[in-house]
XYZ file of C-alpha atoms in Angstrom:
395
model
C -73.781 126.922 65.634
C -75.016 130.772 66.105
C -72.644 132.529 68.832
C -73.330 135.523 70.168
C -70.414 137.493 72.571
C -72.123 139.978 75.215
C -69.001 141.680 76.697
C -67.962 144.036 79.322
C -65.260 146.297 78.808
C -61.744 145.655 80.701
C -61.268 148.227 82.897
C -58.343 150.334 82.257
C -57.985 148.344 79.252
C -60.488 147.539 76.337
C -63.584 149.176 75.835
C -66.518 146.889 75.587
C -66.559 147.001 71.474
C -62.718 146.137 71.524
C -63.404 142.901 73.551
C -66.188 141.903 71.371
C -64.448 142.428 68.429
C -60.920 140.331 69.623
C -63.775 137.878 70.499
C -64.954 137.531 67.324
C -61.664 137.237 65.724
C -60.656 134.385 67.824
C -64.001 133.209 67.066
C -63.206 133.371 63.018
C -59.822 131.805 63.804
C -61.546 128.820 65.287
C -63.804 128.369 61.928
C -63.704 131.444 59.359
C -67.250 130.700 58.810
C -68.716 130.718 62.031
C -72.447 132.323 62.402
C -70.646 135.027 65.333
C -72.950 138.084 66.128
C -71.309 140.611 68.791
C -73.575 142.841 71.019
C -70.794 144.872 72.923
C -72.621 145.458 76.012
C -72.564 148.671 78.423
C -73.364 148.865 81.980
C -73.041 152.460 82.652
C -69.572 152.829 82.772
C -66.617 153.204 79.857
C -67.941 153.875 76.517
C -72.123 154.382 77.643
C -72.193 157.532 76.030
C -70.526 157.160 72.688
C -72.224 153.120 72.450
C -75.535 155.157 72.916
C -75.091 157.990 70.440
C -73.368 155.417 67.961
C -76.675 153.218 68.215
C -79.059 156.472 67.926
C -77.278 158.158 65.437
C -76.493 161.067 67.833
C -73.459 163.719 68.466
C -70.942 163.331 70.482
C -70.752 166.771 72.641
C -66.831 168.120 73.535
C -66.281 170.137 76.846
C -63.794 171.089 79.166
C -64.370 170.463 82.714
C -62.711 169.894 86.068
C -61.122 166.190 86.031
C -60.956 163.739 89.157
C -57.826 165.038 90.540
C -58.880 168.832 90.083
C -56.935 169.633 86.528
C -59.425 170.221 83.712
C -59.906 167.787 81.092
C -61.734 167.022 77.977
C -64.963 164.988 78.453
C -67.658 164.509 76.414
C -71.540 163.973 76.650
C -74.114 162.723 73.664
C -77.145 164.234 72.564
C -79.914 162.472 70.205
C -83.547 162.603 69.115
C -86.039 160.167 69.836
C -89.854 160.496 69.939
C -89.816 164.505 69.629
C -87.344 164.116 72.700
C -83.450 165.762 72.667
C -81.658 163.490 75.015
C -78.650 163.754 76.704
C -76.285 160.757 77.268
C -73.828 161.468 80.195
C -71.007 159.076 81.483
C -69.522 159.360 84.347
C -66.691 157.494 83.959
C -65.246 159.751 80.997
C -65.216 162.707 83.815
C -64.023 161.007 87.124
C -63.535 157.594 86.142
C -60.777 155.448 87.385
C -58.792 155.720 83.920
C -58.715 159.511 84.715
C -57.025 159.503 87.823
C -53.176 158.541 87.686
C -52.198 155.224 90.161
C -49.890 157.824 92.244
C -53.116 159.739 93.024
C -55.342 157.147 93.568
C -56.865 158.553 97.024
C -60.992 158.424 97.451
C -60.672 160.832 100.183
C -59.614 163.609 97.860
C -60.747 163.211 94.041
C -63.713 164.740 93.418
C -67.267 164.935 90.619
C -67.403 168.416 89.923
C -66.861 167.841 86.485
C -69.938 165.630 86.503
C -72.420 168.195 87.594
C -70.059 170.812 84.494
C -71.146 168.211 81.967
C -74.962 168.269 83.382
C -74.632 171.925 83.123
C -73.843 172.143 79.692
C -76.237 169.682 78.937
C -79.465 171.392 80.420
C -77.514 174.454 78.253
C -78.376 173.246 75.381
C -81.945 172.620 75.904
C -82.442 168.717 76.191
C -85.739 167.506 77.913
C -84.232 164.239 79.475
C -80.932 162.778 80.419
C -79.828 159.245 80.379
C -76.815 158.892 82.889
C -74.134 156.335 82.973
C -73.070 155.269 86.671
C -70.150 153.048 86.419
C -66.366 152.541 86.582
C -65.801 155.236 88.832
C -62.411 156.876 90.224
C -64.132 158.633 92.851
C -65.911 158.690 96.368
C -67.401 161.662 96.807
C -70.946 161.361 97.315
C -71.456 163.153 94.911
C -70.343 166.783 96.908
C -68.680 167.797 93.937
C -71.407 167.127 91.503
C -73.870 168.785 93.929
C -71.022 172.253 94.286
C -71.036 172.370 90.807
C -75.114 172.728 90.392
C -75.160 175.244 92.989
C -75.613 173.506 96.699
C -73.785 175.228 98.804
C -72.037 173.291 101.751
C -71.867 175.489 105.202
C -69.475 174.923 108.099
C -70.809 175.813 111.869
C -70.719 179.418 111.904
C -73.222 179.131 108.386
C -70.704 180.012 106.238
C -69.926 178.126 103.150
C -67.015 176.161 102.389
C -65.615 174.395 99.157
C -65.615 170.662 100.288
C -62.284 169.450 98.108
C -61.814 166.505 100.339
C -63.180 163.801 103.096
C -61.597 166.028 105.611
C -63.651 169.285 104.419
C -66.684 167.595 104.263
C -66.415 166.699 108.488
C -66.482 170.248 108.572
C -69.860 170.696 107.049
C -72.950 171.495 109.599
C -75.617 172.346 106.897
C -76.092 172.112 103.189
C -78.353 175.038 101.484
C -80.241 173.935 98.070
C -81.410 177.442 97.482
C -78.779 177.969 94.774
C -79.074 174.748 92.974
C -80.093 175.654 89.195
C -83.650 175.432 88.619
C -83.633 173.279 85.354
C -82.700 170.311 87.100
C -86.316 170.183 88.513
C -88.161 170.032 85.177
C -85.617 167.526 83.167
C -85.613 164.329 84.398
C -82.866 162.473 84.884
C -82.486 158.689 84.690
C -79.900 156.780 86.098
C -78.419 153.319 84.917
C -76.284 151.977 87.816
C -75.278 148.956 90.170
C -78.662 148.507 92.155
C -77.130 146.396 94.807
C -74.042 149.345 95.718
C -75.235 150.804 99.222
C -74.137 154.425 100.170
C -73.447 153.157 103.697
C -72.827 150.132 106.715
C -70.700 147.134 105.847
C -71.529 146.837 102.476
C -71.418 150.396 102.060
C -69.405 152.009 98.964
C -66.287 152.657 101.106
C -65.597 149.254 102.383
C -66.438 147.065 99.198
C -65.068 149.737 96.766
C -62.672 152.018 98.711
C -59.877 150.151 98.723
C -60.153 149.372 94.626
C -59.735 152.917 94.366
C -56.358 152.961 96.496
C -57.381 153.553 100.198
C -55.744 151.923 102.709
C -57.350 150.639 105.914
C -57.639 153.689 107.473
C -58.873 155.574 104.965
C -61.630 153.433 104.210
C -62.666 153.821 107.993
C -62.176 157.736 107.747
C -64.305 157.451 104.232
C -66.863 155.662 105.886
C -67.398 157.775 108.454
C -68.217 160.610 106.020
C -69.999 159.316 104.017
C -72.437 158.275 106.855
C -71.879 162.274 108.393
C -73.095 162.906 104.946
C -75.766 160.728 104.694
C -77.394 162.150 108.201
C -77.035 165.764 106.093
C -79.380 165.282 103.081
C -81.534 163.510 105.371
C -81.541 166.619 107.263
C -82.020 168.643 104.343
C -84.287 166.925 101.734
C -85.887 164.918 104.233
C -84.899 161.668 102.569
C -82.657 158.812 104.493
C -80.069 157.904 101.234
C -77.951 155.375 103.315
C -79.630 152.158 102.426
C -81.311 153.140 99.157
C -80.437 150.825 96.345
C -77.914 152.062 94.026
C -77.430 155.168 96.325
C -73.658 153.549 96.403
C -73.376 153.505 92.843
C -70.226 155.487 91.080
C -68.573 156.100 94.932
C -72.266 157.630 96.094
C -72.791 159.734 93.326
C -76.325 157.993 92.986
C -76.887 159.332 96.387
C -75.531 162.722 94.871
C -77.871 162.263 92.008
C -81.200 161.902 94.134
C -80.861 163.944 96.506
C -79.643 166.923 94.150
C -80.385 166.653 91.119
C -83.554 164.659 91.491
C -82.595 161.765 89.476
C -84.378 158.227 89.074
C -81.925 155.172 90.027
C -82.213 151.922 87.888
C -80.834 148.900 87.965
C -78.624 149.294 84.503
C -80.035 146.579 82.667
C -83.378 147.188 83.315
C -82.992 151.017 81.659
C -80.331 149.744 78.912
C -82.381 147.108 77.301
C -84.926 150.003 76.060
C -81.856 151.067 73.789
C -79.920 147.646 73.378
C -82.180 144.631 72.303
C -79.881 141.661 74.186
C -82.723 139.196 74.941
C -83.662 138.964 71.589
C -79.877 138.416 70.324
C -79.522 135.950 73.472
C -82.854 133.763 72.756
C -81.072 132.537 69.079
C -78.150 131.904 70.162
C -76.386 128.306 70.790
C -73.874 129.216 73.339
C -73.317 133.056 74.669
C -69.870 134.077 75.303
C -69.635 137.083 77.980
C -66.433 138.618 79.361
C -65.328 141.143 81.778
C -62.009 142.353 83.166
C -61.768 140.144 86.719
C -64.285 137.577 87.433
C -64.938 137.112 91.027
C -67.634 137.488 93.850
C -68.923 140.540 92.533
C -69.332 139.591 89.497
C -73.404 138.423 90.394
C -73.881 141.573 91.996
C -75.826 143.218 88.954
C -72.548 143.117 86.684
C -72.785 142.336 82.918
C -71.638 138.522 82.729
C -74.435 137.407 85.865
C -76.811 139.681 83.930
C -75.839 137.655 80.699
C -76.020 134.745 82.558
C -79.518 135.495 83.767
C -81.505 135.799 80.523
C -79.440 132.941 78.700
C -80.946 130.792 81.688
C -84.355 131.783 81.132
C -83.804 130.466 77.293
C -81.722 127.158 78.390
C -78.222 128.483 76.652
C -75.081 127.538 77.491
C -72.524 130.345 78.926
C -68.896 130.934 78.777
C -67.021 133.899 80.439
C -63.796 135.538 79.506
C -62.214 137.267 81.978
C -58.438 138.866 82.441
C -58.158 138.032 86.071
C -59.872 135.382 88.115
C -60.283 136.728 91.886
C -62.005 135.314 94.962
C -65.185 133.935 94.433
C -65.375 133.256 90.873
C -66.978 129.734 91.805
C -69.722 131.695 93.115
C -70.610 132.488 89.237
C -71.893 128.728 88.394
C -74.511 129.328 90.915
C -75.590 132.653 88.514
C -75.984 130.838 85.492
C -72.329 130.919 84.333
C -71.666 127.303 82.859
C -67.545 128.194 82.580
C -64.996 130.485 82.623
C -61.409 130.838 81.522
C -58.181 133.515 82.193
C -56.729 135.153 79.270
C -53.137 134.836 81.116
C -51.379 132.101 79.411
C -48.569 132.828 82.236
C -46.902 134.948 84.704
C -46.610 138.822 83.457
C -46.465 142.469 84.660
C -49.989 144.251 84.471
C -48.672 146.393 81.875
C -47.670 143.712 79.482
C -51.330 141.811 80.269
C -52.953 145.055 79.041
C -50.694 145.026 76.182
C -51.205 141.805 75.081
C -54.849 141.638 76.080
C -56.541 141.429 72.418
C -54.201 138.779 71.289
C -54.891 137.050 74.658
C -58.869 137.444 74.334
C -58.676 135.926 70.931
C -56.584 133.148 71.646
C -58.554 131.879 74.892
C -61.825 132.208 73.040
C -60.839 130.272 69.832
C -59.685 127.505 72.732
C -62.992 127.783 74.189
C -64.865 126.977 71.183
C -62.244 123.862 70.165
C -63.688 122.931 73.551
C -67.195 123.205 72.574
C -66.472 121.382 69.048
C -64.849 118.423 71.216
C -67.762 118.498 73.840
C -70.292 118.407 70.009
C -68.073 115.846 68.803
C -68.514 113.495 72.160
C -71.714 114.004 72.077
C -72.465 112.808 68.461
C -70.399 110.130 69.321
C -72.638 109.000 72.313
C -75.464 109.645 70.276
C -74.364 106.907 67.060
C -73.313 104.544 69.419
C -76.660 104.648 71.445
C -78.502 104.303 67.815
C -76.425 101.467 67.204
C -77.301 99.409 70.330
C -80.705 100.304 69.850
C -80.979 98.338 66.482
């Protein structure tokens, strides 16, 4: 039996290559010589850049920039050769993801990207010709204001003066935005995007209501939030002539793809449709006998573009068998057998604190998919059964 495991990170918790790899232990626990291949898939969010650069044989690229909350951090970019071609990976989750901003300062309204438009900075510094960016477990709502701040838009109140938008609040304020300033590099590089196709910038399935509250905003705040972002919205429209509100994947990373067109003059993609030019799944999927996937909470979301429903998708087309591992299991999750997911199974053996589940979440991955497969073996083992008896009445 060839397996193959094509998982997401958990969030917060286990990068996509640590799943795959407590996967594959349980896996070898079930039968030590099991034919297990692991394809640690990446979406765009935690651990893009260094999956990309470990693949291409790139650098990983060390700066200091301004963090979600405002402090600076240490981030990091990738650079690597291809076709006569120095590209630039960029992540935005390892400069204003959701892992960088501490749970007592989880408010949307105030954390910022500025440190994403540093890091595209000092990539255009050192001469690439294209960057691949990473849109994806984000700790921010922004729009992308900061990004655009830090590549030289300047944001102007009502009297024409300009004013450093550091929150929702300060971006109400804003009356005009002038692109005079933004650095001129970012016309001739071209910058791709890998991100969630279906998140909207605004309405009722804009980024504040569906994501907002994730990233710790209450009720109120998501109204507030909403607001703005649609006051922004009407203000690139006003200035680049382009409407951003509806745009697929203009939502993506708290509307930092709406950020990304309108300011940096990026091209939006639906994530797998960019990361399969660097990650060969379908290939790896197509030989396989079953396909294990996992991400950290499985619910209705989950067929919304992320990795398991994306799994799910080209296993279908090649009549395989799916099983997802997830940490939590939320509203919705039924909705997952209608995208091609065939089962899927908790980690959480019982009640426990968050903190211990993250703890004890390799030991937990392994155990639940070495039950899975003793599943399997027992569904093989029916099967066979059926099978010998049918051959018997036959004679």
């Amino acid at each position: 039996m060839k397996i193959v495991m094509v998982p997401s990170g958990f969030k917060e918790c286990l990068d996509a290559e640590e799943v795959a790899l407590a996967m594959e232990r349980g896996a070898k626990r079930f039968d030590r010589k099991a034919d297990v291949e692991i394809v640690p898939m990446i979406d765009g969010g935690e651990g893009f850049a260094k999956t990309i650069i470990r693949l291409k044989a790139g650098k990983i690229i060390y700066r200091e920039v301004t963090g979600p909350v405002g402090e600076k951090i240490l981030s990091h970019f990738g650079i690597f050769v291809e076709n006569g071609k120095k590209i630039a990976v960029i992540e935005m989750a390892a400069v204003a993801g959701l892992k960088l901003v501490p749970r007592h300062q989880r408010n949307p309204l105030e954390t910022t990207t500025y440190g994403v438009g540093e890091l595209i900075l000092s990539a255009l510094d050192l001469g690439v010709d294209q960057i691949l960016f990473g849109c994806g477990d984000s700790g921010t709502s922004d729009g992308g204001v900061g990004m655009a701040q830090a590549l030289g838009a300047q944001f102007l109140d009502t009297r024409s003066k300009p004013i450093q938008v550091r929150s929702v609040v300060d971006l109400m304020k804003v009356r005009h935005i002038d692109t005079s300033f933004l650095d001129k590099r970012l016309s001739t590089v071209p910058i791709d995007v890998a991100c969630n196709w279906k998140n909207l910038l605004c309405g009722d399935k804009g980024v504040a209501r569906v994501f907002g509250p994730q990233k710790g905003a209450t009720p109120e705040q998501v109204e507030l939030l909403s607001e703005a972002l649609d006051h922004y919205a009407a203000l690139i429209k006003k200035t680049v002539a382009l409407d951003v509100r509806y745009l697929p994947g203009s939502g993506a990373s708290g509307g930092l793809g709406a950020g990304l067109i309108a300011f940096a003059g990026a091209t939006l993609y639906p994530r797998f449709e960019i990361i399969k030019n660097y990650i060969q799944i379908e290939e790896k999927i197509r030989n396989a006998d079953v396909v294990f996937t996992a991400e950290g909470s499985l619910d209705f979301q989950t067929p919304n573009g992320k990795i398991p429903s994306e799994v799910a998708r080209i296993a279908k087309k090649h009549h395989i068998p799916v099983i997802a591992i997830t940490g939590t299991i939320g509203q919705g999750a039924e909705l997952n057998y209608n995208a091609g997911i065939d089962a899927y199974l908790s980690i959480i053996p019982k009640p426990t604190t968050l903190e211990k589940a993250m703890i004890n979440a390799p030991k937990w991955i392994e155990d639940s998919t070495e039950a899975a497969l003793r599943q399997v073996s027992i569904g093989l083992t029916i099967a066979k059964r059926i099978s010998s008896l049918k051959g018997v009445l036959q004679k």
